[in-house]
Every structure is written in structure tokens, then in C-alpha cells.
Amino acid sequence: NIVAGNNLYDAEYIRYFTGINTIVLPSICDYINVVYNPSDTHREYIFAPSSLSVEYNKEFLDELNFSIKRFNASIIVKPLRQLYRFYRYENLVRHPAIIYLPYQVSIMSIFEQYSMNIPLFFPSLDLLTDLHVKYCVVRERTWDTTLSGTIRNSSTIPSYYTNVTIPDPNNEVDYSAIRYWLKYADFYQWPHITYFNSIDDLTSKLMQTNLTFISERMLEYNHKKKFELLQHWKIILNRLSTSSFFLRKKTISNRKQK
């Protein structure tokens, strides 16, 4: 049997509760046929906010716009849904970059945008932990906060390990527990993502980052990831095929003996 997930957070989560070492097989999103191609007619940086129920979204954007004004920068940032009620991939690739205040640790949209080589900006691990403790920014990290908004300090079931030193993944109260699990988020695993430690740091990096260079490095990484992932899948499928062959052979042999 093979137990796998498309992200490290889920793999570690499964291991915490079951003891199973889960294989990580990330999505490559080969169905997308457009890549980063910024246009002068789409100068807005896209802001991808946390859940709509998180009030900090507006505060974050207001502070960012104030910071941009203080830096006297010619940068325009607009929320995704203000730009597009419904968007297509070709819309996104024409903008300079996407700024995230993530509502979840693994989002298919981020897989897709990374596969399009779109430069991405995320809060650093320390900043996101601070924001989550204060505002529950990553609101869909646990089922309780997702479904009812309830903030708990433990899971309803115990860990597989009796003497576990790893903090509870569903503890939404303890800073160290939150930081420990947030570090497994997709956007902290991939290279060439730009992290900011404060609003002013974000403004500075929006002004100074060579987005074309970043996108080119993302393209290189995507090619490498796809090659390695396909090799991994070949090994898994060969193993499953071999196991199935011997299982069928054993079944036929048992039937003959009867």
C-alpha cells in the first residue's frame, strides 16, 4: 500500500495521528498552458487576502497602501476579487506579482500560480505566526476554526505516539505549536518565494525585487520538480505493478491447490 499526499503539512499531520510515513507527491498542474507574461496594461499587484471573515485583510491593505505612499513608490495593489469577479489563468500572468495573506497552509491556487512562474510574496514564518495568533489569519488550518470559528487548544483524538514531543497540530492557542505546524505550509517549502517581515519590508521588496529573475528561477525549479516527480511516480507504479503481479500469481496458485 502507498499512503501519499500532495503537501508536506498533510504528510506530517497523517504521521502525527497514525504513525505512517507519508510520501509527498506535489501537484504539477500540467493542465495550465500559460506562463508569467506581465503587461503594462496590468500594473496592479494582486492581493490575495485571507478568508473574508478575517477583518485584518482591510487593515493589512490599508497599512500597505500607507507604506507605499510613505516610500513614494509607484506601486498599485488591489484585491483579487476587486480586479476580477471571475478570473482566468491568462489574467493572472499579466500582473507583476501576487501578495498573499494565506487562509490555508496548502491551496491549489498557489500550486497553479507557482507553476505559471508568477512571483509570489508571503509573510515570513514569524510574521505569519504573529498574525495568526492575533487575528487567526490562517483560518482554515483546522476544522474547528473553518466550520465554527471555534479556537481550541488540542485535538479531539490523541497522537499515535504515546510520548510525543511534537505539539498538537490543532492547538490554536500556543504560539510555538502554531509556528511549528505553519512551517510545513507549501509556501515555506518552495524556493524563489519572497518573504516579508513587516509591511514596510514588503513595500521595500516590491520596489527592489527583480521579478523577471524570480520568475525565471521558478521556471527552472518547475522543470526540475516535474522530472523528479515523474521519476518518483515511475518507482511507485512499478512497485504497485510488481506487487499486483505476485498477488495475482499467489491467488491463482491457491485456487489450483483447492
Steps between C-alpha positions, in 0.01 A plus 500: 500500500604858434389790718575835339401864509570795275645714779735468795251635754254218430781245504615613844140523622434139394821385665408678825170314533580165333877451512501446123790656309310662217653566158472855368404516132441867417261612228666621180190654335597404145152592382596870506638625169588862583804644676606827657480780246449836676336778305515879530121499488482285816730683741305407813659265751233250597414467868368154589342549844426259780141380554239771457409461866846619605475871571876546481486485118389862479747613765783326317412662168454843659838475672663383179357789299611743770849351492513524120404866525771569761759333277373714212478183291301467178347169605133411471358214708144378458310202642452213259120513505502875448691442179312189390171358615597192302851466367681285251862391517591737219377791714736420786818462297472857371541655846841565663452272802257368760514597868354245738343509840431125497184349644628142472833314509446329166294654221472367147501856366853543633613181325349638180649847535843362580477274194432815294821652641314794651712671770340450841537700822416343838538600865807347662436211736544722806272771363230256394511334842459839667209590272334165554523528878350850489248469217466128417614582147553140386140435594456176307801327655277298734150361462369674811592850386387421146156367588408685817769757572575317824858537620621190683822410676501130413370232267203280583711187443849426635823469306613157383813548708458456876799712603468755223704819530351646184235764578136431419421613142155622605626718782399851394605662827866421556743711296769232469246237389359731234847592374609135499216395270494809280858426396364204300282726282562469126625854465785431744618195305555642153794716393478844339204620705563844650429537873438824685544568872282811520283725285791736434721205415239389248490845341878506479509157335223590257716792391832316482430139399595397148176324413620376163799332661277341765263368234786349302627319809148370566487365146826312553375356827170394342684304230716331762201423724304347214789275397561380857129450564453289187797285602343456841168399346675245277656335804165490680307363202765237431484393862120479489511313170749247636299454818180449300671244276619286790166538677314371192751218463453399863121515466505274192733257676269480802200431277681215325590343833132496596 
